[in-house]
Protein backbone atom coordinates (compact mmCIF):
# COMPACT_ATOMS: atom_id res chain seq x y z
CA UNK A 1 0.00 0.00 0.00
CA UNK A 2 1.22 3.48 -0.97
CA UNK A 3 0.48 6.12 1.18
CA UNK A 4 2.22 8.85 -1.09
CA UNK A 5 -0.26 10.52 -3.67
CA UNK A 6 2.34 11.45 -6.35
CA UNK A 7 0.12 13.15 -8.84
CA UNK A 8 -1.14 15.60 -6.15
CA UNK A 9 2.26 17.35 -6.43
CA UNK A 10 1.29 18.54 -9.98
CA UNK A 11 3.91 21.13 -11.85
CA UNK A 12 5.86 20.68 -8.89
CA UNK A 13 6.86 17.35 -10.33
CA UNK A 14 10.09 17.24 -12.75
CA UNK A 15 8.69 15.18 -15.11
CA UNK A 16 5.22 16.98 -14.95
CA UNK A 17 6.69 20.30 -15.02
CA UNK A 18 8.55 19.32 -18.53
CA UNK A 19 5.32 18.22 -20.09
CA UNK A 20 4.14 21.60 -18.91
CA UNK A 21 6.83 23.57 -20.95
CA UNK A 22 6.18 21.43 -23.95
CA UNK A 23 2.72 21.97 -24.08
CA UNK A 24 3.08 25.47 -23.61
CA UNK A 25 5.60 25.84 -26.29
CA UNK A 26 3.59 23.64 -28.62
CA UNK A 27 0.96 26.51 -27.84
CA UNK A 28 3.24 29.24 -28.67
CA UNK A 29 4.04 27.65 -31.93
CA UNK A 30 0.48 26.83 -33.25
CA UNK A 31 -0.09 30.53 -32.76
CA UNK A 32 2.87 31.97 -34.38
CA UNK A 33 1.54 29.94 -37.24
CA UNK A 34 -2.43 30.68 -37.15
CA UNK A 35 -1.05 34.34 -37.21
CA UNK A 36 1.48 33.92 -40.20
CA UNK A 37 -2.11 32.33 -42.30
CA UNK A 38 -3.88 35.44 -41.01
CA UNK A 39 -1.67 37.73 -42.19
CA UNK A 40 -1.40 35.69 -45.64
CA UNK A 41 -4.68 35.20 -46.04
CA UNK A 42 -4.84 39.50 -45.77
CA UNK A 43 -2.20 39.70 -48.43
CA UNK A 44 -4.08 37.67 -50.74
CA UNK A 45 -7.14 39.53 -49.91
CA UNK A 46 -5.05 42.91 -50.65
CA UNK A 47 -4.29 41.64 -54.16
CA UNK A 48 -7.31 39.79 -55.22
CA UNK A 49 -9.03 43.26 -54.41
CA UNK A 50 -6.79 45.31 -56.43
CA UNK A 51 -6.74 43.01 -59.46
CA UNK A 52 -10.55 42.14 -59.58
CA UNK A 53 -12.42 42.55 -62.81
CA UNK A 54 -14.48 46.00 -61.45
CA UNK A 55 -16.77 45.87 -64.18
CA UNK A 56 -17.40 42.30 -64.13
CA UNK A 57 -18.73 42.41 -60.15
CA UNK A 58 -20.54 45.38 -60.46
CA UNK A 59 -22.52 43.59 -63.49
CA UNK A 60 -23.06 40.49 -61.25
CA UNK A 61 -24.15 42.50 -58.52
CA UNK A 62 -26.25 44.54 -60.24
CA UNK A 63 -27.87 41.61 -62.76
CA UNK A 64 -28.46 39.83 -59.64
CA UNK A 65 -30.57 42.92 -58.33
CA UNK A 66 -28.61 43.35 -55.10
CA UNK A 67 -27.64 47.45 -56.30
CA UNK A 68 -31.22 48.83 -56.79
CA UNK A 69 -31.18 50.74 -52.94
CA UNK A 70 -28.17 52.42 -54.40
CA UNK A 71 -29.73 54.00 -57.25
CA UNK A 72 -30.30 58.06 -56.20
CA UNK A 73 -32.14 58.77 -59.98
CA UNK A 74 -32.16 56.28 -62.70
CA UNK A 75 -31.46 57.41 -66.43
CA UNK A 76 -33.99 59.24 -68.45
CA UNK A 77 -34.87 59.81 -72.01
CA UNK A 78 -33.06 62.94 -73.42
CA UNK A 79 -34.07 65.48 -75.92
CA UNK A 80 -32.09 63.49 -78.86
CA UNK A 81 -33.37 59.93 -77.74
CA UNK A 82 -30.31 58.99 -75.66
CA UNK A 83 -30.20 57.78 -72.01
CA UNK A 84 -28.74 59.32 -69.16
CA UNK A 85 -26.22 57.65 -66.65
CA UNK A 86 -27.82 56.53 -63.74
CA UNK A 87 -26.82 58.35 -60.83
CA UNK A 88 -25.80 56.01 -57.59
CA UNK A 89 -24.69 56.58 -54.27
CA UNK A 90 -20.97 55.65 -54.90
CA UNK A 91 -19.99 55.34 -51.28
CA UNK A 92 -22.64 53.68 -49.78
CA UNK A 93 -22.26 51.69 -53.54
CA UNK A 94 -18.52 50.85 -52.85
CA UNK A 95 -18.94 50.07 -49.32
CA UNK A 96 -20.95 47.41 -50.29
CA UNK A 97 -19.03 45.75 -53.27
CA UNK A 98 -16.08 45.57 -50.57
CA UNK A 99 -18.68 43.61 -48.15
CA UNK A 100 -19.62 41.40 -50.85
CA UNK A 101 -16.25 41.06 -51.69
CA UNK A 102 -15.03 39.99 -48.58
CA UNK A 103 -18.26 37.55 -48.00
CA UNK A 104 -16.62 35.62 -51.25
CA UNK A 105 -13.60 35.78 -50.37
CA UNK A 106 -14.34 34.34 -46.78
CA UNK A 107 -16.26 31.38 -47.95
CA UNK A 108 -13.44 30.27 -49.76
CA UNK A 109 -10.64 31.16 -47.19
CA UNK A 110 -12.47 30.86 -44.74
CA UNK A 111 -10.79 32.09 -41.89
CA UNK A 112 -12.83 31.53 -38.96
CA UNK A 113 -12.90 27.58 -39.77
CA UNK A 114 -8.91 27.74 -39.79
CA UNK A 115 -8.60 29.24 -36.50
CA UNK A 116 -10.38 26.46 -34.65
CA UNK A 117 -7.75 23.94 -36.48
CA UNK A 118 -5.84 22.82 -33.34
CA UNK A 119 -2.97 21.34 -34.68
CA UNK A 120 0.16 22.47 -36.12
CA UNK A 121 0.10 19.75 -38.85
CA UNK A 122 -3.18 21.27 -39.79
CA UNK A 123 -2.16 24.56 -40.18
CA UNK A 124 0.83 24.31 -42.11
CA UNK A 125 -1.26 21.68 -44.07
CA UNK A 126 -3.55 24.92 -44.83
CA UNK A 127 -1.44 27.67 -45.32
CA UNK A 128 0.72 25.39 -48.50
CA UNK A 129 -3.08 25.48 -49.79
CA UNK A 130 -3.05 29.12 -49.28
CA UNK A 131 0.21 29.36 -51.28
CA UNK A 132 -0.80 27.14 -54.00
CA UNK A 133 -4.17 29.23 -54.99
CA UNK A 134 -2.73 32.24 -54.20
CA UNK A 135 0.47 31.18 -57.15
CA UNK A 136 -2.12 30.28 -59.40
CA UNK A 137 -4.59 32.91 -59.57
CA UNK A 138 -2.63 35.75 -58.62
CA UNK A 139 1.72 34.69 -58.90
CA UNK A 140 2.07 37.15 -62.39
CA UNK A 141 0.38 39.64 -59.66
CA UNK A 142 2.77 39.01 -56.75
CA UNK A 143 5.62 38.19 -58.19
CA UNK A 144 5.39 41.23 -60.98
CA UNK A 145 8.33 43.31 -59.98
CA UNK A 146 7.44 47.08 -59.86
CA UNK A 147 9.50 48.46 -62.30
CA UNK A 148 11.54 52.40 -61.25
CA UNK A 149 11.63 54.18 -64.54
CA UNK A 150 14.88 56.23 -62.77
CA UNK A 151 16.92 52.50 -61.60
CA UNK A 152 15.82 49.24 -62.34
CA UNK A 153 17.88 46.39 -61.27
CA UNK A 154 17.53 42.88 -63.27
CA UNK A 155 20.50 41.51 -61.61
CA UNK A 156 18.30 38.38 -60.40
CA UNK A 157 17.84 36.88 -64.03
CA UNK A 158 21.00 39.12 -66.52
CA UNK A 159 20.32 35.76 -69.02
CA UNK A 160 18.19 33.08 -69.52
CA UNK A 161 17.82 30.11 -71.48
CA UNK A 162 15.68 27.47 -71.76
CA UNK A 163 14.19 24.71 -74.55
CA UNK A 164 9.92 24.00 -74.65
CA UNK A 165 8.44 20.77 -75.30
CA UNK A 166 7.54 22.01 -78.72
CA UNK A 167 10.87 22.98 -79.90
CA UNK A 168 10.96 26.44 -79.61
CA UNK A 169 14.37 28.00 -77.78
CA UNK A 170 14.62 30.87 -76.09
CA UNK A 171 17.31 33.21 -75.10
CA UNK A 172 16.59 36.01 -73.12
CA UNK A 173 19.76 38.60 -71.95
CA UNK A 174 18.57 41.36 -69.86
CA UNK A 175 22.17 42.33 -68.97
CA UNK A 176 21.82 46.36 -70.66
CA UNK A 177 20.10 47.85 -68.27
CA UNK A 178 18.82 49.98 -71.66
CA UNK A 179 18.10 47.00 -73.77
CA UNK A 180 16.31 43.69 -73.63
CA UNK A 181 16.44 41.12 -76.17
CA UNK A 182 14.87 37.52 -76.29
CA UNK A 183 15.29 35.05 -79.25
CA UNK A 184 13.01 32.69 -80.45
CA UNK A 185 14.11 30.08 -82.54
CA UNK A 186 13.67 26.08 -83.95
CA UNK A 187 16.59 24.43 -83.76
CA UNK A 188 14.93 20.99 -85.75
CA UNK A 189 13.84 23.52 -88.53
CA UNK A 190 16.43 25.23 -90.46
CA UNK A 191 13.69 26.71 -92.67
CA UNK A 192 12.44 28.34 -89.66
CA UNK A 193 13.82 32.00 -88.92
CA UNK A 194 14.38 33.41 -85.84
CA UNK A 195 12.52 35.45 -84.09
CA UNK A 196 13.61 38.22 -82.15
CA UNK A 197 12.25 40.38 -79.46
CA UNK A 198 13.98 43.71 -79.06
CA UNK A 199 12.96 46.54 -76.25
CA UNK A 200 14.85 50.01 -75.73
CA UNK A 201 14.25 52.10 -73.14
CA UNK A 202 12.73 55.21 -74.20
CA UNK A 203 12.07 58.83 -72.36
CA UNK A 204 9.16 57.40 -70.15
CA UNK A 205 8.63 54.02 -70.94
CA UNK A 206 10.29 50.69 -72.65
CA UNK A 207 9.53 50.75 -76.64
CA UNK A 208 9.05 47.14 -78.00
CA UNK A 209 9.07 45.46 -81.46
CA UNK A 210 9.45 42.19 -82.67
CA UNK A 211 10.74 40.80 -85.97
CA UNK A 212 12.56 38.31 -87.84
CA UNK A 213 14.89 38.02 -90.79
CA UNK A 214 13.17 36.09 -93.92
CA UNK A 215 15.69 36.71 -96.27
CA UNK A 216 17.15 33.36 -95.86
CA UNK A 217 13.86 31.52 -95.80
CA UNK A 218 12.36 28.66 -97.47
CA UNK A 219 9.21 27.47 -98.00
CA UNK A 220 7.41 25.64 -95.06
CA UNK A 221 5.61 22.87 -94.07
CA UNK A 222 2.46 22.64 -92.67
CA UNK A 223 4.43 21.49 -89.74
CA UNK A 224 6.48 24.28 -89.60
CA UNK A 225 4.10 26.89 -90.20
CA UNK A 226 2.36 25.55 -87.87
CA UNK A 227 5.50 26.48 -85.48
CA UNK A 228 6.79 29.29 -86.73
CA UNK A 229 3.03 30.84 -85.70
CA UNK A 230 3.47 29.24 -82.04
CA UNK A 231 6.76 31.12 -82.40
CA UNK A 232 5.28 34.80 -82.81
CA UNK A 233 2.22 33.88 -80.94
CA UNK A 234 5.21 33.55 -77.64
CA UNK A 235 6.90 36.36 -78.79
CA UNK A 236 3.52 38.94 -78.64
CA UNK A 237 2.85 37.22 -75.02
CA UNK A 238 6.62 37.52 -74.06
CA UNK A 239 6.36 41.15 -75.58
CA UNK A 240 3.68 41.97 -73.66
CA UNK A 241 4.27 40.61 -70.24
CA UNK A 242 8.23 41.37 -70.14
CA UNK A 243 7.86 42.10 -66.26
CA UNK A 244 5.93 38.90 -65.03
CA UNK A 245 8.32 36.82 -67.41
CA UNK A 246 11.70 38.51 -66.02
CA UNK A 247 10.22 38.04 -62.51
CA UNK A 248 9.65 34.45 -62.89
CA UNK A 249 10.20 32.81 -66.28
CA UNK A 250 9.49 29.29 -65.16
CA UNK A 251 6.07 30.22 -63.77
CA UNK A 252 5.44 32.86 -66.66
CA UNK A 253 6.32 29.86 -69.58
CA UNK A 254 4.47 27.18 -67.59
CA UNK A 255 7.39 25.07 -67.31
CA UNK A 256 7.82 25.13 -63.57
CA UNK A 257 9.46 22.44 -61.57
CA UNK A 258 8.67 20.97 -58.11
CA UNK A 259 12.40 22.73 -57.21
CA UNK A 260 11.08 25.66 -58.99
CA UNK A 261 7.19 25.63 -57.41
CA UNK A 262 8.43 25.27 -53.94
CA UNK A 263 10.49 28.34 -54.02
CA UNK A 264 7.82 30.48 -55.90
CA UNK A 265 6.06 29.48 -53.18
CA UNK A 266 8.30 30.94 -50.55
CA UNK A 267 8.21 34.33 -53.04
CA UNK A 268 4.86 34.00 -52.78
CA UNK A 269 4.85 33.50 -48.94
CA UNK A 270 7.44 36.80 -48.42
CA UNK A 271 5.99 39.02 -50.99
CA UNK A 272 2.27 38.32 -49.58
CA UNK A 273 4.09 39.14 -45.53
CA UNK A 274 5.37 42.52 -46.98
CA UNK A 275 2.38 43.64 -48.58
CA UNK A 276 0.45 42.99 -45.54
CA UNK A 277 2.60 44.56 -43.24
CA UNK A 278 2.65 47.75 -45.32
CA UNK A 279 -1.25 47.72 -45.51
CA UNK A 280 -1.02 47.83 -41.69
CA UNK A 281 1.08 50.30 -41.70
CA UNK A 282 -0.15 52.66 -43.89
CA UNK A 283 -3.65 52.16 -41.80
CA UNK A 284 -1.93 53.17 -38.73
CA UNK A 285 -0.60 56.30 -40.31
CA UNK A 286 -4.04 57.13 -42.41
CA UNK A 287 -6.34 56.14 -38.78
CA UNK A 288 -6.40 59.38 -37.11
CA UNK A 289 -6.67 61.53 -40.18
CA UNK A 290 -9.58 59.61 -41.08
CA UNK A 291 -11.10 59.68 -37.69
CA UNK A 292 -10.68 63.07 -37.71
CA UNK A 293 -11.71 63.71 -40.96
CA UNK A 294 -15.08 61.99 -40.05
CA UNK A 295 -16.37 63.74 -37.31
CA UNK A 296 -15.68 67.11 -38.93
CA UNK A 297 -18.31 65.35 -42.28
CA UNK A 298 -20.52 63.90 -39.83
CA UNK A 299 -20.47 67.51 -37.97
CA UNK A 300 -21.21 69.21 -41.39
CA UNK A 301 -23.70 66.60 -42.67
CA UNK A 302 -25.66 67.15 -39.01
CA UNK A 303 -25.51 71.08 -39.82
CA UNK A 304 -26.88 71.12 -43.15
CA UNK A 305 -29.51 68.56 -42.50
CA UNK A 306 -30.69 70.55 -39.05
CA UNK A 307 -33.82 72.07 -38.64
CA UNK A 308 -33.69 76.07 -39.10
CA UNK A 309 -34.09 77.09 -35.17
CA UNK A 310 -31.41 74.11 -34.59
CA UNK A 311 -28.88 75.28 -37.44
CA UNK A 312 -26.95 78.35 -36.21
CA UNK A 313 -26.07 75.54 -33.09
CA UNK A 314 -25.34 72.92 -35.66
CA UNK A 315 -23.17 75.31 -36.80
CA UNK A 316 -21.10 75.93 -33.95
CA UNK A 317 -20.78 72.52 -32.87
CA UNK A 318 -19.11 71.59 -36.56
CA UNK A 319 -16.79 74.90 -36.47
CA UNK A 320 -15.51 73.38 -32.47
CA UNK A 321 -15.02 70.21 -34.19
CA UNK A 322 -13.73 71.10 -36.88
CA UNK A 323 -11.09 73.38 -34.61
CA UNK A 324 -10.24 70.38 -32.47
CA UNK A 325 -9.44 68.56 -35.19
CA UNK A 326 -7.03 70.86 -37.44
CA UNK A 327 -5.38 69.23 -40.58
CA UNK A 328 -2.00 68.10 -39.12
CA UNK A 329 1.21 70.12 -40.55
CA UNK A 330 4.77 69.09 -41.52
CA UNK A 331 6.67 71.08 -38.98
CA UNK A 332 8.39 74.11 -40.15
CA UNK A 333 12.29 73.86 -39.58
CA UNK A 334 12.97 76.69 -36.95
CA UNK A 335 16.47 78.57 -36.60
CA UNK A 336 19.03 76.86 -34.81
CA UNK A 337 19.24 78.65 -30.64
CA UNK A 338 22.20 78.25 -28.51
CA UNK A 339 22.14 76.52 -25.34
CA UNK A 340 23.26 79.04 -22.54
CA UNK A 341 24.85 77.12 -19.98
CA UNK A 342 23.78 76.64 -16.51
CA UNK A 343 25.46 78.13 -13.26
CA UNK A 344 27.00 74.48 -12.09
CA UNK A 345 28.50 74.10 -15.89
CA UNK A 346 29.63 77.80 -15.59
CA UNK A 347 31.05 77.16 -12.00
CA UNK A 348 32.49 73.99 -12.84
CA UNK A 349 34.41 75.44 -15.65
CA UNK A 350 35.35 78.11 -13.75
CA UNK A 351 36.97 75.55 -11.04
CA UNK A 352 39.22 73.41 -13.87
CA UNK A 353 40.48 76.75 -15.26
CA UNK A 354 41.56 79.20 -12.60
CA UNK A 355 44.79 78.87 -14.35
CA UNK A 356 43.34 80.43 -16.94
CA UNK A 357 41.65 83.58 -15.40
CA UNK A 358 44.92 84.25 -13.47
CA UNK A 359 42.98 83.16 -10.18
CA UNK A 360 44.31 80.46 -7.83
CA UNK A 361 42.70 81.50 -4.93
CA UNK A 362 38.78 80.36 -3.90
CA UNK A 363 36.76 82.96 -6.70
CA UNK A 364 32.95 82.18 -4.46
CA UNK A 365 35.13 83.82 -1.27
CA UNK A 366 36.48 86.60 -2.98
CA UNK A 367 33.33 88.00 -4.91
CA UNK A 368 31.62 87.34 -1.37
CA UNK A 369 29.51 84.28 -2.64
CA UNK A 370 28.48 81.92 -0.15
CA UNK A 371 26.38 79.80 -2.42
CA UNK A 372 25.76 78.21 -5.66
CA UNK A 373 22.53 78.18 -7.47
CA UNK A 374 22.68 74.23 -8.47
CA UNK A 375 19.42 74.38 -10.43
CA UNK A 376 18.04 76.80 -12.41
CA UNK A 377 14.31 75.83 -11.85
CA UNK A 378 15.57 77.59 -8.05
CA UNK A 379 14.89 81.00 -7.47
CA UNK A 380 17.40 83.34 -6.17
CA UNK A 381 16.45 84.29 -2.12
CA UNK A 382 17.34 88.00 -1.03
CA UNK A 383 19.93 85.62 1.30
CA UNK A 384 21.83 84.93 -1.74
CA UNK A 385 22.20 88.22 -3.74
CA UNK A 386 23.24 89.66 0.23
């Protein structure tokens, strides 16, 4: 018989204690990654948003009758038998496209199903899904690089090469940071010409063209017709989408790897990070402008829609509003002031230098000073200047 109750000492317990940290580190761990998909998930939303078809969900919305409230006056018949343009409540109208918007884009995501996921495996299972769609829907999108007119840098891919299933070559040297040039070609087909891509940069933007040499042409083949029209279909997509293809060229041609996918993927993953993180920034920098910007429309709005023996206060209340919330101001550089010492700097100066001032003796006892101000928030007594 045992009279010692062992698991009544708990945490207390070595071996209890350690199962403890574990757990609590496993904790630690499952969050770090629920917030990583969160803040993925965001990115995606960011850029999904940007690059929707506008047109094409306003249409569904409105074929689907969810936009009539937002109609302020529909078109009429004019004098020469045309119809106006409906007028609509565009903020109200926007406001709830982004809604709708997010309602989609929830259902599919759905983020409020991932964060009851308990398990790392889970979520790490989830976010690689994340990655996947978010490659191939959107990976032109967020792996485009933004191109600066004044310094672009195409150090990451200077040349490229690589051979398609359907025989077509293509060499690509981005090297001239003025020039671009990518060749097409058909190695099997000698009767095939080349086909050559050639972009300058001009004033304000890059000016493309693409042709080919036929002077030393035969006739073709069906066959390699056939190819040589593959061949300047590439070059007009190539042409055409010169950013997404120097950003990723595997992804951009189709041909990509499992090597190559998984480290899109981690592109993917960083590039979606940064754009979230500078969404959240710029919100916490835009917040109180907007707040404040608010309350002086809602303060307006409440004057002009006020009854006449309630405007003049209206009024009032939007001009103290709008005077407690002034339109912040870069601060104006001032002129440079001099910092006038203080008496204990002065005196302590004073004390390392006698040399200097031809005084070895004590300076306080000859001027008759018996004390030292040692702070010049204190006020001078009568006592003192005696």
């Amino acid at each position: 018989m045992s009279f010692i109750n062992k698991s009544q000492l708990g945490i207390y317990a070595p071996k209890a204690s350690e199962k403890a940290a574990i757990g609590a580190e496993a904790q630690t761990i499952i969050k770090d990654a629920l917030s990583t998909y969160k803040k993925l998930y965001y990115g995606v939303r960011q850029v999904a948003w940007q690059n929707r078809d506008k047109r094409a969900s306003f249409m569904d919305a409105k074929s689907k009758g969810e936009l009539e409230e937002f109609i302020i006056a529909p078109g009429c018949r004019q004098d020469d038998g045309s119809y106006s343009k409906d007028e609509w409540d565009y903020q109200q109208l926007n406001k709830y496209l982004w809604e709708r918007f997010c309602t989609h884009f929830e259902d599919t995501f759905g983020l409020e199903r991932i964060q009851e996921l308990t398990k790392l495996k889970d979520l790490l299972a989830v976010t690689e899904e994340l990655l996947s769609v978010a490659l191939d829907e959107w990976g032109n999108r967020i792996l485009e690089r933004i191109e600066d007119e004044s310094l672009e840098s195409l150090d990451s891919v200077p040349r490229y090469t690589t051979d398609l299933p359907n025989g077509i070559r293509i060499e690509a040297d981005f090297r001239n940071p003025n020039k671009r040039t990518i060749a097409l070609s058909a190695p099997n087909f000698s009767n095939i010409p080349d086909v050559l891509i050639e972009q300058m940069r001009g004033d304000t933007c890059w000016q493309g063209r693409i042709y080919f040499d036929t002077a030393g042409a035969t006739a073709l083949t069906s066959k390699s017709a056939k190819l040589l029209g593959e061949m300047l279909e590439l070059a007009a997509k190539l042409n055409n989408g010169i950013k997404e293809f120097i950003a990723a060229p595997d992804f951009f041609l189709g041909l990509e790897s499992a090597q190559a996918r998984k480290r899109n993927l981690q592109r993917v993953k960083a590039r979606l990070l940064e754009i979230n993180e500078n969404k959240l920034t710029q919100r916490q920098v835009e917040a109180p402008e907007k707040q404040a910007t608010r309350r002086i429309n809602e303060a307006i709005d409440a004057a002009e829609n006020a009854d006449p023996d309630e405007f003049e206060e209206a009024r009032n209340q939007a001009n103290r509003i709008k005077a407690q919330n002034p339109k912040p101001q870069q601060p104006q550089p001032g002129k440079l002031k001099r910092r006038a010492a203080t008496l204990d700097e002065v005196a302590e100066w004073m004390e390392r230098n006698t040399h200097l001032l031809g005084m070895e003796s004590d300076i306080d006892a000859e001027l008759g000073i018996t004390t030292v101000k040692q702070s010049p928030k204190r006020r001078v007594t009568e006592a003192d200047r005696e």
